[in-house]
Short mmCIF file of C-alpha atoms in Angstrom, two decimals:
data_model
loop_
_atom_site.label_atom_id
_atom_site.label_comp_id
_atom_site.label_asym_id
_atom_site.label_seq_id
_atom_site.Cartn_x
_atom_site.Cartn_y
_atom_site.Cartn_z
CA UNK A 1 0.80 -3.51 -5.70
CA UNK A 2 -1.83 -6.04 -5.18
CA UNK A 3 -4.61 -3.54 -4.53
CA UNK A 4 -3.76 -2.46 -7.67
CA UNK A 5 -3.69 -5.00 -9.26
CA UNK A 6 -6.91 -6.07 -7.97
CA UNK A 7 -8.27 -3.32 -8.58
CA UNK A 8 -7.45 -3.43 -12.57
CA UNK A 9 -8.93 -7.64 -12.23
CA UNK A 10 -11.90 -6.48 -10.41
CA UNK A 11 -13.33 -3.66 -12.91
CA UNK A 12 -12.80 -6.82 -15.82
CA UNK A 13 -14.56 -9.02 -14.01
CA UNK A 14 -17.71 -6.42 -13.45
CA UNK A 15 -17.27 -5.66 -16.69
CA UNK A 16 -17.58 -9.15 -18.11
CA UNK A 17 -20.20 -9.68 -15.64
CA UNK A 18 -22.35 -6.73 -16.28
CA UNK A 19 -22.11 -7.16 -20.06
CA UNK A 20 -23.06 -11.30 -19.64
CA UNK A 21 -26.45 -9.91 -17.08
CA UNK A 22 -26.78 -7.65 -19.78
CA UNK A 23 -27.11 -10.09 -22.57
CA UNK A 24 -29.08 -12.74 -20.79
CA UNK A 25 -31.66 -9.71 -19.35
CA UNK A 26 -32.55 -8.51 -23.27
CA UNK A 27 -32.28 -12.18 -24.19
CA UNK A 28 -35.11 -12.63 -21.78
CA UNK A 29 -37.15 -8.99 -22.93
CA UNK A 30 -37.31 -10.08 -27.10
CA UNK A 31 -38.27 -13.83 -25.48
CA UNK A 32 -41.06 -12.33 -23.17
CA UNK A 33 -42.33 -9.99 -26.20
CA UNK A 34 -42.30 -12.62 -28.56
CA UNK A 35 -43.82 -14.72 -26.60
CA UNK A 36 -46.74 -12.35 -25.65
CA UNK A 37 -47.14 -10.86 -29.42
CA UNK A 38 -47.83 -14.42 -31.06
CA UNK A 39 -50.47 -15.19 -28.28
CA UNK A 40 -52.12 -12.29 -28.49
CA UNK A 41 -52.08 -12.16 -32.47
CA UNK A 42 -53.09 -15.82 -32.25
CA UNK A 43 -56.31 -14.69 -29.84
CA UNK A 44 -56.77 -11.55 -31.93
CA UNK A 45 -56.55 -13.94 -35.31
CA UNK A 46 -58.98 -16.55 -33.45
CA UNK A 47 -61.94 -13.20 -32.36
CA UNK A 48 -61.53 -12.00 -36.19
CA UNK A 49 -62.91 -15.54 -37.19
CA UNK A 50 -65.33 -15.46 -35.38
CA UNK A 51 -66.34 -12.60 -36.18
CA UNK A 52 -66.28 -13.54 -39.70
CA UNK A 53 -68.63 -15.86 -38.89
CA UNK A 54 -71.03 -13.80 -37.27
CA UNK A 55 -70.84 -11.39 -40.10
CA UNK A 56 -71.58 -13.96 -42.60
CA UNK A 57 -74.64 -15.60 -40.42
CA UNK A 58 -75.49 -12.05 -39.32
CA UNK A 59 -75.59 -13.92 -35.87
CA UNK A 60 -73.26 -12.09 -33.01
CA UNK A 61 -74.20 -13.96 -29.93
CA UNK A 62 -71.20 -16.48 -29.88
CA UNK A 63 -68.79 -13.26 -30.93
CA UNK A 64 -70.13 -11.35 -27.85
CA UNK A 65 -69.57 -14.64 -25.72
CA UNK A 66 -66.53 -15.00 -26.55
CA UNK A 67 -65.42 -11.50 -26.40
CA UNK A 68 -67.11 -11.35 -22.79
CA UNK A 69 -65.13 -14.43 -22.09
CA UNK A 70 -61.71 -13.36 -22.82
CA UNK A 71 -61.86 -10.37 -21.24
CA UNK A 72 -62.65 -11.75 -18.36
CA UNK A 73 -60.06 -14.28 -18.47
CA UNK A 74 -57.27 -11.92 -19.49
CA UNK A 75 -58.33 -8.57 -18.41
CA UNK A 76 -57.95 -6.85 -21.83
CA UNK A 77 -60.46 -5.17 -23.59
CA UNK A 78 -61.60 -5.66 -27.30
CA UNK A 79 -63.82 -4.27 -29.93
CA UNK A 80 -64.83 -5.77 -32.74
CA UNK A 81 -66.50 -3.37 -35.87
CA UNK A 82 -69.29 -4.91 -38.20
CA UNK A 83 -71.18 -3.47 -40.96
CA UNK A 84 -73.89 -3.99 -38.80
CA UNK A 85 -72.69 -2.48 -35.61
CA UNK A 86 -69.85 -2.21 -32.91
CA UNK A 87 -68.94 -5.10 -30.21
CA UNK A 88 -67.11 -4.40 -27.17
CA UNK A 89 -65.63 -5.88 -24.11
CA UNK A 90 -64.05 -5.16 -21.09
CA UNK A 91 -64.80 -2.02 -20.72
CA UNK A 92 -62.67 -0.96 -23.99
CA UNK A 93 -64.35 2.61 -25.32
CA UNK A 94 -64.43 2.50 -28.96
CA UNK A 95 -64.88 6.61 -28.89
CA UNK A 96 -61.26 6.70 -27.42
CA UNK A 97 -58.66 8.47 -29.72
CA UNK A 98 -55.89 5.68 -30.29
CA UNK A 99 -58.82 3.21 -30.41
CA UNK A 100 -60.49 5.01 -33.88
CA UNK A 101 -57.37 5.58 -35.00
CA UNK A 102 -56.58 1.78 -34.63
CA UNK A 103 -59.92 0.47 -36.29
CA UNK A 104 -59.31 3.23 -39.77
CA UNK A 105 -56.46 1.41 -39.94
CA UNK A 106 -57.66 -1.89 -39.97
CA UNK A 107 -60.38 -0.46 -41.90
CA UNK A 108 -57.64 0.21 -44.82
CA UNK A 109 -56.43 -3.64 -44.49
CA UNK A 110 -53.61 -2.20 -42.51
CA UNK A 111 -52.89 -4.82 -39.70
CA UNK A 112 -50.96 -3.92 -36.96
CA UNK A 113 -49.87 -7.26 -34.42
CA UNK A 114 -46.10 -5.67 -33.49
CA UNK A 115 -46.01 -4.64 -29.93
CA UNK A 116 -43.02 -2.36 -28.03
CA UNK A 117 -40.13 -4.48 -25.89
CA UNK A 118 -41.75 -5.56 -22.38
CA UNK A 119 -39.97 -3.59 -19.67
CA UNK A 120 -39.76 -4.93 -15.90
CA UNK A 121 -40.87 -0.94 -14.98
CA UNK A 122 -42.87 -0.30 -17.74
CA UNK A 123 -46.12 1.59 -17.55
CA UNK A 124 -49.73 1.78 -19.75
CA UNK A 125 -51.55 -0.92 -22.28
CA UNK A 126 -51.31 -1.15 -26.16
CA UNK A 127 -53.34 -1.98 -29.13
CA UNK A 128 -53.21 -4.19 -31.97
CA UNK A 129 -55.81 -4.72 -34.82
CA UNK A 130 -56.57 -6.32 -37.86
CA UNK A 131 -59.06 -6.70 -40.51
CA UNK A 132 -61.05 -9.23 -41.70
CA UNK A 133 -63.39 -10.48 -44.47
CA UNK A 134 -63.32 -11.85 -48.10
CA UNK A 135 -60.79 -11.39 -50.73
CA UNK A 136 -62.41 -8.69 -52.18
CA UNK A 137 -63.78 -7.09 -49.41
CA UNK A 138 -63.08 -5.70 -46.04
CA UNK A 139 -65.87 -6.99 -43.60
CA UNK A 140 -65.27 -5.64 -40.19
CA UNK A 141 -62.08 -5.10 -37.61
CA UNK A 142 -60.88 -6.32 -35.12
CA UNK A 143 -58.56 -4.15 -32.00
CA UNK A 144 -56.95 -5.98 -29.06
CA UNK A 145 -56.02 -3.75 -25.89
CA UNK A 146 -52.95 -6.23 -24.39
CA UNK A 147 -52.33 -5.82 -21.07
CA UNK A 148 -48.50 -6.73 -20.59
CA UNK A 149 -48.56 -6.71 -16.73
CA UNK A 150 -47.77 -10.39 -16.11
CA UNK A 151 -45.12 -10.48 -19.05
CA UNK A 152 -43.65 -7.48 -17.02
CA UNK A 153 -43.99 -8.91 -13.74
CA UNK A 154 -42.33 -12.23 -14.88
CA UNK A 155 -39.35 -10.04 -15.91
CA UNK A 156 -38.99 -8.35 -12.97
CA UNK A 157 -38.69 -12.38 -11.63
CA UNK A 158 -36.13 -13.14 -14.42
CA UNK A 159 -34.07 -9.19 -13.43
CA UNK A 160 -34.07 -10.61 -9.49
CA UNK A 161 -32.72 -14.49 -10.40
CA UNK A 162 -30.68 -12.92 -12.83
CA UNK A 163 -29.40 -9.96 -10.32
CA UNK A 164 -28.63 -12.82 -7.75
CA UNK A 165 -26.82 -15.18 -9.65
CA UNK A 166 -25.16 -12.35 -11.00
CA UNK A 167 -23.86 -10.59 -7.69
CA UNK A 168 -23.09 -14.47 -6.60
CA UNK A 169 -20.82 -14.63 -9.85
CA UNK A 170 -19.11 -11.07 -9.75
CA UNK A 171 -18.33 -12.17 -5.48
CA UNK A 172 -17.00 -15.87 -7.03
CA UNK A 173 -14.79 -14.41 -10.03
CA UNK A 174 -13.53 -11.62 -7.39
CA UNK A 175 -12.70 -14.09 -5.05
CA UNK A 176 -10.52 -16.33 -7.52
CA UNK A 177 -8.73 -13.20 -8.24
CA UNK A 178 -7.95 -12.50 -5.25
CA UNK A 179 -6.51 -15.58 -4.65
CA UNK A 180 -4.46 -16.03 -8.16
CA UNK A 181 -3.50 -12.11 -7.20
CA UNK A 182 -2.14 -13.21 -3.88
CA UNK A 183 -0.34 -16.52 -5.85
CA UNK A 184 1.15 -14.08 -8.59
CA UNK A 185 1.93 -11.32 -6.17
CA UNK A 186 3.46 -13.21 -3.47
CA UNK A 187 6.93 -14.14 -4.47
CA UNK A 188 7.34 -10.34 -5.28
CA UNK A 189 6.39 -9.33 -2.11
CA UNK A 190 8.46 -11.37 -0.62
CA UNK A 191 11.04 -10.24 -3.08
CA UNK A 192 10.76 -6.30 -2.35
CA UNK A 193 11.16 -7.53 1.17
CA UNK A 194 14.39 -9.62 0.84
CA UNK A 195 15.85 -6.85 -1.20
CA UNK A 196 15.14 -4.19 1.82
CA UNK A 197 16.82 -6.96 3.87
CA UNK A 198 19.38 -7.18 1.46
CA UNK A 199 20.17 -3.04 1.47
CA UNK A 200 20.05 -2.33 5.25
CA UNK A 201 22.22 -5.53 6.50
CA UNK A 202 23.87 -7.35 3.15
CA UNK A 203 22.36 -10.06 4.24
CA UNK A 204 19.12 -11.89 3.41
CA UNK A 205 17.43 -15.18 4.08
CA UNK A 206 16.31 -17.52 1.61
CA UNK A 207 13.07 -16.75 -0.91
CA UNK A 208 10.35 -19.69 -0.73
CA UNK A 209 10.17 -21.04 -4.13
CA UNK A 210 6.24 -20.27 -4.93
CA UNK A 211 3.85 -18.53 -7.65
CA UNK A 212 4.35 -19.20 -11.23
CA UNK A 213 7.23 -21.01 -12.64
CA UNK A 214 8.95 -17.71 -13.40
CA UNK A 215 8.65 -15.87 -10.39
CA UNK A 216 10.02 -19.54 -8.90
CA UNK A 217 13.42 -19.25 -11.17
CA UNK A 218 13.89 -15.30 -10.01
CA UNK A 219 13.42 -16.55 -6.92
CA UNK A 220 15.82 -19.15 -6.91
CA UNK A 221 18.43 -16.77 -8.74
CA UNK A 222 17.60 -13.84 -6.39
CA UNK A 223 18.51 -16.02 -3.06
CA UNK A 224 21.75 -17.28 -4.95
CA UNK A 225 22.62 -13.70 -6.04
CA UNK A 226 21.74 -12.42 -2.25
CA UNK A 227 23.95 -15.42 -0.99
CA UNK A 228 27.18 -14.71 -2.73
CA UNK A 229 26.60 -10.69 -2.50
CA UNK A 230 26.29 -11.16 1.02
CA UNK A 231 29.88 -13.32 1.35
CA UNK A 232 31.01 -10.79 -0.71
CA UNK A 233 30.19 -7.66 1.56
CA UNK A 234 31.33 -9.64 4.63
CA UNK A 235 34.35 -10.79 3.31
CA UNK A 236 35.12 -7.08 2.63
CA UNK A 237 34.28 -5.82 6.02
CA UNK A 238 36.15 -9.02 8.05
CA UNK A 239 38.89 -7.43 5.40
CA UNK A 240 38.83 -4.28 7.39
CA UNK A 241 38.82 -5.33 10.77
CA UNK A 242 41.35 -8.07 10.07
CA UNK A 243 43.82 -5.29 8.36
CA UNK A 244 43.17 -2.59 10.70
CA UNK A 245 43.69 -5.15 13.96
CA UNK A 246 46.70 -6.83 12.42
CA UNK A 247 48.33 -3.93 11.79
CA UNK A 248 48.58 -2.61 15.21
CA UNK A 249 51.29 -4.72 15.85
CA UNK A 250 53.73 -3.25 12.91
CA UNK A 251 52.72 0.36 14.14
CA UNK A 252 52.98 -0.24 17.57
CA UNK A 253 56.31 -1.68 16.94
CA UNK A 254 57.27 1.54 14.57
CA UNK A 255 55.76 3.87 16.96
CA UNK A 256 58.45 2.14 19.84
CA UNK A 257 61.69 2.30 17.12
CA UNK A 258 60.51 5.96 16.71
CA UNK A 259 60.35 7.08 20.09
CA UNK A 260 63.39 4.96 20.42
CA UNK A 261 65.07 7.10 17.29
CA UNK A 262 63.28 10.31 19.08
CA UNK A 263 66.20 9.83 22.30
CA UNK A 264 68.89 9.64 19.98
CA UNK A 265 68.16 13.16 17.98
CA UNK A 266 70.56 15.95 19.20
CA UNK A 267 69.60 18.96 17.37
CA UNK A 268 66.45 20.87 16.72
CA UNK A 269 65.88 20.08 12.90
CA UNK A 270 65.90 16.90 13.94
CA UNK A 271 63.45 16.62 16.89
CA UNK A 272 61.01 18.62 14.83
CA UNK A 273 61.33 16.24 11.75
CA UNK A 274 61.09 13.31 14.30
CA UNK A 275 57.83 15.16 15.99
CA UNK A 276 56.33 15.34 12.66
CA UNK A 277 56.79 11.43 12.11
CA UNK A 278 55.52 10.84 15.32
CA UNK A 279 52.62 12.81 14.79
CA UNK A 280 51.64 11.23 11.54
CA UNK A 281 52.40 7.49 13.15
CA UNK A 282 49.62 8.90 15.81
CA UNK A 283 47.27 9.52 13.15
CA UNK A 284 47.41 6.55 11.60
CA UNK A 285 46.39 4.93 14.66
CA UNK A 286 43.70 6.96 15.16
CA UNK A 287 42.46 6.19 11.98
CA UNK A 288 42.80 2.46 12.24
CA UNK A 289 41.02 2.84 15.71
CA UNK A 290 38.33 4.27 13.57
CA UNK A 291 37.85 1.77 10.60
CA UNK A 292 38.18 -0.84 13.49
CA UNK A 293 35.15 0.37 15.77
CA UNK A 294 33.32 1.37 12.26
CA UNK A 295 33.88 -1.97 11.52
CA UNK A 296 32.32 -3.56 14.75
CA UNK A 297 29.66 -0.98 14.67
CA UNK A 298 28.64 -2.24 11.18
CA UNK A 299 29.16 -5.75 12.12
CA UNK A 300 26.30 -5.20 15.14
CA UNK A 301 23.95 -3.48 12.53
CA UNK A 302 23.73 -6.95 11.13
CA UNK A 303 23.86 -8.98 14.08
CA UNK A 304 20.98 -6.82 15.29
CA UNK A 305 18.99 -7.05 12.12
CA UNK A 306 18.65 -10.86 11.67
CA UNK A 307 16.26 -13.26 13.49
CA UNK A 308 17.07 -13.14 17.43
CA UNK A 309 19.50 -10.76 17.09
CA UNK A 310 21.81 -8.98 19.87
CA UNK A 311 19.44 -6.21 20.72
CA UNK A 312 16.56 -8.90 20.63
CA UNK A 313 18.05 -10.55 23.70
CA UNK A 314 18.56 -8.01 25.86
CA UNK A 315 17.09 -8.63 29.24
CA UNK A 316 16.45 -5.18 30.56
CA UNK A 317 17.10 -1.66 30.21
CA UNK A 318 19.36 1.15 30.45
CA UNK A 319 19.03 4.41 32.37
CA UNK A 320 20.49 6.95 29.84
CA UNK A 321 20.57 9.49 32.24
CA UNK A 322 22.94 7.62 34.67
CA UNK A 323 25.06 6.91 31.49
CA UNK A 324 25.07 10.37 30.35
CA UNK A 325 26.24 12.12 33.52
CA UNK A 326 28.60 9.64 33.95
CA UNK A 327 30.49 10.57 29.92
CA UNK A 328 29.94 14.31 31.11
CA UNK A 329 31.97 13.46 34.50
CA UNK A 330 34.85 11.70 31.95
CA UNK A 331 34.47 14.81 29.56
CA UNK A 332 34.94 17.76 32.01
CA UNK A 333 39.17 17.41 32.10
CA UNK A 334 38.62 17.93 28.40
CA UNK A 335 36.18 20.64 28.72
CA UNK A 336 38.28 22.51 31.29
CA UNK A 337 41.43 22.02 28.91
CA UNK A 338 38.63 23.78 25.49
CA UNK A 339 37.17 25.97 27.74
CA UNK A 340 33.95 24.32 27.47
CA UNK A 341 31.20 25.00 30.11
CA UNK A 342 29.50 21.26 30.53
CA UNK A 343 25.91 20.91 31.43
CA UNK A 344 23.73 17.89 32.28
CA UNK A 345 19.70 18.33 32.03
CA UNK A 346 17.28 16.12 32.49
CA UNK A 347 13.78 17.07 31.42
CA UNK A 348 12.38 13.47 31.50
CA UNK A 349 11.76 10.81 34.04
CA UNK A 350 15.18 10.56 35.49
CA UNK A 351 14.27 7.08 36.06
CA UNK A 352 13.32 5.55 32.70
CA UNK A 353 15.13 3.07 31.02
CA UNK A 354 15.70 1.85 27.44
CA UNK A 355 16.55 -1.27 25.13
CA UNK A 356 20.13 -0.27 24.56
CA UNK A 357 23.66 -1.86 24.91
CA UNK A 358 25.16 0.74 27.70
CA UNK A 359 28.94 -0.18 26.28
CA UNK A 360 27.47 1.66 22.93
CA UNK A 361 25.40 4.15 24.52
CA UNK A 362 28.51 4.93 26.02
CA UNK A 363 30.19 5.32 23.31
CA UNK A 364 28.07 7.07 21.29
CA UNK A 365 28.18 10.13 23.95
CA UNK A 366 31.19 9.94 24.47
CA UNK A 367 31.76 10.68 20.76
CA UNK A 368 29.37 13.09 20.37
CA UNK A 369 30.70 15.30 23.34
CA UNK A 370 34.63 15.20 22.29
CA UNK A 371 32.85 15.92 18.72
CA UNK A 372 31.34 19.11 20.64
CA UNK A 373 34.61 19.79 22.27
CA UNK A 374 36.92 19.64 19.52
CA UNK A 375 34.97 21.52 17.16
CA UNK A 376 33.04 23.86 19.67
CA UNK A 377 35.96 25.16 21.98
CA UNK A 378 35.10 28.09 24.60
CA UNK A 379 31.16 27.52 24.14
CA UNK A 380 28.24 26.12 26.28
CA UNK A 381 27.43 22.49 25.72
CA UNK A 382 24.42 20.75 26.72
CA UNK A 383 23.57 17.04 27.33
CA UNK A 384 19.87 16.80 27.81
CA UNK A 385 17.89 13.71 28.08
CA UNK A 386 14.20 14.61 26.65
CA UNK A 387 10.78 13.07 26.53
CA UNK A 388 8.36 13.68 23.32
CA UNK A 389 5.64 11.44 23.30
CA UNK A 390 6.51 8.01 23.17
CA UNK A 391 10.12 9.10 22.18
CA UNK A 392 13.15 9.19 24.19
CA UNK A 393 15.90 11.57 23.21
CA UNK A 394 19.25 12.23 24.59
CA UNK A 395 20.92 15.71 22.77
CA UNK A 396 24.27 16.99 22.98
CA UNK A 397 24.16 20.66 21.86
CA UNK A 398 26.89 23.42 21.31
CA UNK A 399 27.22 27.14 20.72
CA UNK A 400 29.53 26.52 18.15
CA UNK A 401 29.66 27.73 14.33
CA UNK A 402 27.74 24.23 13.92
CA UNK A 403 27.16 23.87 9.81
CA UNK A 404 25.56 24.33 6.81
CA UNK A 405 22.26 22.18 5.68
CA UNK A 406 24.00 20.60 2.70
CA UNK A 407 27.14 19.56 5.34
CA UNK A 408 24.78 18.06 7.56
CA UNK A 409 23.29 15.64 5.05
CA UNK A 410 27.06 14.62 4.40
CA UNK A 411 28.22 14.71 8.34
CA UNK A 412 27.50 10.38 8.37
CA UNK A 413 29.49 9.72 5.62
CA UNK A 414 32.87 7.62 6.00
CA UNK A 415 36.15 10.04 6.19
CA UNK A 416 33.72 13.13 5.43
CA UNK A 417 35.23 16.52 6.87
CA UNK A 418 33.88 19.67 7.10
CA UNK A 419 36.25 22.16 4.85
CA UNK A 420 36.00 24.28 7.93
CA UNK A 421 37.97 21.95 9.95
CA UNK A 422 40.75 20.74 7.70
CA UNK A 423 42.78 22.22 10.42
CA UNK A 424 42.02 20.14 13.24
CA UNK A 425 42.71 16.50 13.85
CA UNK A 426 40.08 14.16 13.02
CA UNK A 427 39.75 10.96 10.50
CA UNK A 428 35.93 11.49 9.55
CA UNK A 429 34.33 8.03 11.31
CA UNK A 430 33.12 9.52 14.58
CA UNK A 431 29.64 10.52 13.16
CA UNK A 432 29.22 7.46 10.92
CA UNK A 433 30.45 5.09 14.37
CA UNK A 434 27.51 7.13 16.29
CA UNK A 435 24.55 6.71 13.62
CA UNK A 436 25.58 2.53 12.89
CA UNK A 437 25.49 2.11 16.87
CA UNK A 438 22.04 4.14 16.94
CA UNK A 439 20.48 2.18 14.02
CA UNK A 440 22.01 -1.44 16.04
CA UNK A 441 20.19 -0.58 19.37
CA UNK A 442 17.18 0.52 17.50
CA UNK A 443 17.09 4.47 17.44
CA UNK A 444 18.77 6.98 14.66
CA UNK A 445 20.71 9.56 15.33
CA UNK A 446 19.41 13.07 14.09
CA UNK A 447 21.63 16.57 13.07
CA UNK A 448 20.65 19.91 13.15
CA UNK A 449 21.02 23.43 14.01
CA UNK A 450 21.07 24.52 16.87
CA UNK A 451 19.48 28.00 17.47
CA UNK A 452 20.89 30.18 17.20
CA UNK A 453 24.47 29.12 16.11
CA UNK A 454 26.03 25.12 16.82
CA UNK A 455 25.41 22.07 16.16
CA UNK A 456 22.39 19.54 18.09
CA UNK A 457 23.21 15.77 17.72
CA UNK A 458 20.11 13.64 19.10
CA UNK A 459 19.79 10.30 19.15
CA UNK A 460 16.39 8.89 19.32
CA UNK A 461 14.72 5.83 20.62
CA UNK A 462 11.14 5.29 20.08
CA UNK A 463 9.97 4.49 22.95
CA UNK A 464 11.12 4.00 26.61
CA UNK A 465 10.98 0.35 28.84
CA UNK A 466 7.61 -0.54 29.44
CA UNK A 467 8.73 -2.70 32.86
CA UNK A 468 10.62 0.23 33.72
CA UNK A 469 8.38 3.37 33.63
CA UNK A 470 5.02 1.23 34.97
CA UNK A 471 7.54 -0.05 37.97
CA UNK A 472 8.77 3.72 38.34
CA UNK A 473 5.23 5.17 38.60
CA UNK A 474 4.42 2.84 41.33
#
């Protein structure tokens, strides 16, 4: 946003500053032509009376002098016309085309003193002329080659100064914008970064108070907003773990009056109905085991995310592999019972490590491979740890009917079931327990197909333990 916004300041300020340049640049051009036009009529005016003179006394030896003289001085030709003959100077040829055409107009009274705007790159010489003599009668003329060389070159002077002070504005101006830019721009930034906080851990610290008096008062309203949204959304989640962990006691004192009330049934309508009670009790404590670890597992996200957080302080590594074989050594009862073929691959440095809490990395495995189990049964599944790049990966893959694109956008969402599997027990959390544990240790968990039928659950860490792998290749 502040490029852009720089970017819109910065084209007004060349444009202000090209259009001032340009201003003071033709201001300087009429001044330089004006200035050069009257002295050279003045000189032209001052050779006519003279010539006058010599006209009237029939005497042209002061004209010629002072003809010789001025040419010299100047380096600009003239000739002067007489009834009596032709005068010239500096080397001006009288025969030349735009020269006769200059002296019949003079000739016809028709003085011509206006000369074109001096350019700094301009090229060539140009005439003026007048007449003179009496009242009644038109005695001679009088033609003026100007040279505007120095009037050119003194503009190209005036272009440079005016060029310099003109970059050395544009580089000033750019530079306070830039810096109000930053002022302005500033408490947003910081804004669009406190409301990212605010989305990925309900929490967010508190917005210096700085820019202009408005962005101050959003400021100020923004951290109180953030403040009591944030007591809000942890109220609601200590809500959940509170409920779900003080109701164990009340179920696991109904679960022991209904296996109590389960002794006492004599007949087999009545075991059945008391299985079926017994079964649903079970599921309710599986589901408030679930909301309770989705609960802590949300509760780490933020403890991770803020300043010095849990994953922050960790003082070494993990080796996932060690932690995987050991889940597939506590998953093979369960895989014998599915009739599941387990198997553990390593196609990384078995002895990297990673930044990861190995209770959770436990965890997470060990919920992605009853995940496999339950809704893979009689297929292959694989627990791989990978390399790619600078990533580390550890899949768990099945041959299973796996699922569809659309259901694997959805598989992370709280209590979400695939309709395929409304027949088998489950409350919906495992997935979303897996990806909030991933995202607190710093990695993501990924789904996907796996080819060419099941599903492929990865979990991904960036990159391995630097201590680790340069100790290891030693």
């Amino acid at each position: 946003m502040k490029l852009r916004v720089l970017g819109v300041l910065s084209v007004l300020v060349l444009l202000l500053v090209l259009i001032f340049s340009y201003v003071i640049l033709s201001s300087a051009g009429r001044d330089l032509t004006s200035t050069l036009q009257i002295n050279r009529a003045a000189s032209l005016d001052r050779i006519a009376q003279v010539a006058f003179d010599a006209a009237t006394d029939s005497d042209t030896t002061v004209l010629q002098r002072d003809m010789d003289t001025y040419s010299d001085l100047y380096d600009e030709g003239l000739v002067v016309r007489l009834q009596t003959g032709t005068l010239v100077s500096g080397g001006l040829d009288p025969e030349r085309a735009d020269v006769r055409d200059a002296l019949a107009r003079a000739s016809l009274n028709l003085s011509d003193t206006g000369l074109d705007p001096v350019t700094p790159f301009g090229t060539g010489r140009e005439l003026i002329s007048r007449s003179f003599g009496s009242a009644s009668q038109v005695m001679g003329e009088a033609i003026m080659e100007v040279n505007p060389d120095a009037a050119r070159a003194t503009l190209r002077t005036r272009w440079l100064v005016t060029g310099v002070a003109t970059l050395a504005l544009a580089a000033l101006l750019l530079l306070g914008a830039g810096r109000v830019t930053s002022w302005v721009l500033r408490p947003v930034q910081h804004l669009g970064t406190a409301v990212r906080e605010l989305k990925d851990t309900g929490r967010t610290s508190s917005l210096p108070e700085a820019g202009p008096p408005e962005l101050r008062e959003l400021s100020r309203s923004f951290t109180a907003m953030a403040a009591t949204l944030g007591e809000v959304i942890e109220s609601q989640r200590q809500l959940i773990a509170d409920t779900s962990h003080h109701l164990r006691n009340p179920v696991g004192a109904l679960r022991l009056r209904v296996d109590l009330l389960l002794l006492k049934l004599k007949n087999q309508d009545e075991a059945e109905a008391g299985a079926g009670v017994l079964a649903e009790l079970e599921r309710v404590e599986e589901i408030l085991d679930s909301v309770l670890r989705l609960a802590v597992a949300e509760h780490r996200v933020i403890e991770d995310s803020a300043p010095g957080g849990h994953r922050a302080l960790l003082a070494g590594g993990v080796n996932p592999l060690l932690v995987l074989g050991e889940e597939v050594d506590r998953a093979r009862p369960a895989a014998l019972l599915s009739g599941n073929t387990l198997i553990l691959r390593a196609e990384a440095d078995p002895g990297l490590e990673i930044d990861c809490n190995r209770v959770e990395l436990a965890q997470m495995l060990g919920e992605l491979l009853n995940n496999a189990l339950k809704y893979a049964p009689g297929t292959e599944v694989t627990a791989t740890l990978l390399r790619v790049g600078p990533r580390i990966i550890i899949e768990i893959a099945d041959s299973g009917p796996g699922l569809e694109p659309a259901q694997l956008a959805a598989a992370t969402t709280r209590f979400w079931r695939s309709p395929d599997h409304s027949s088998i027990r489950g409350t919906g959390m495992g997935m979303t327990i897996v990806d909030k544990l991933a995202t607190a240790n710093g990695a993501h968990l990924v789904l996907g197909s796996n080819k060419p039928t099941g599903l492929r659950a990865r979990i991904v860490f960036d990159a391995g333990h630097p201590a680790q792998e340069m100790g290891h290749r030693r």
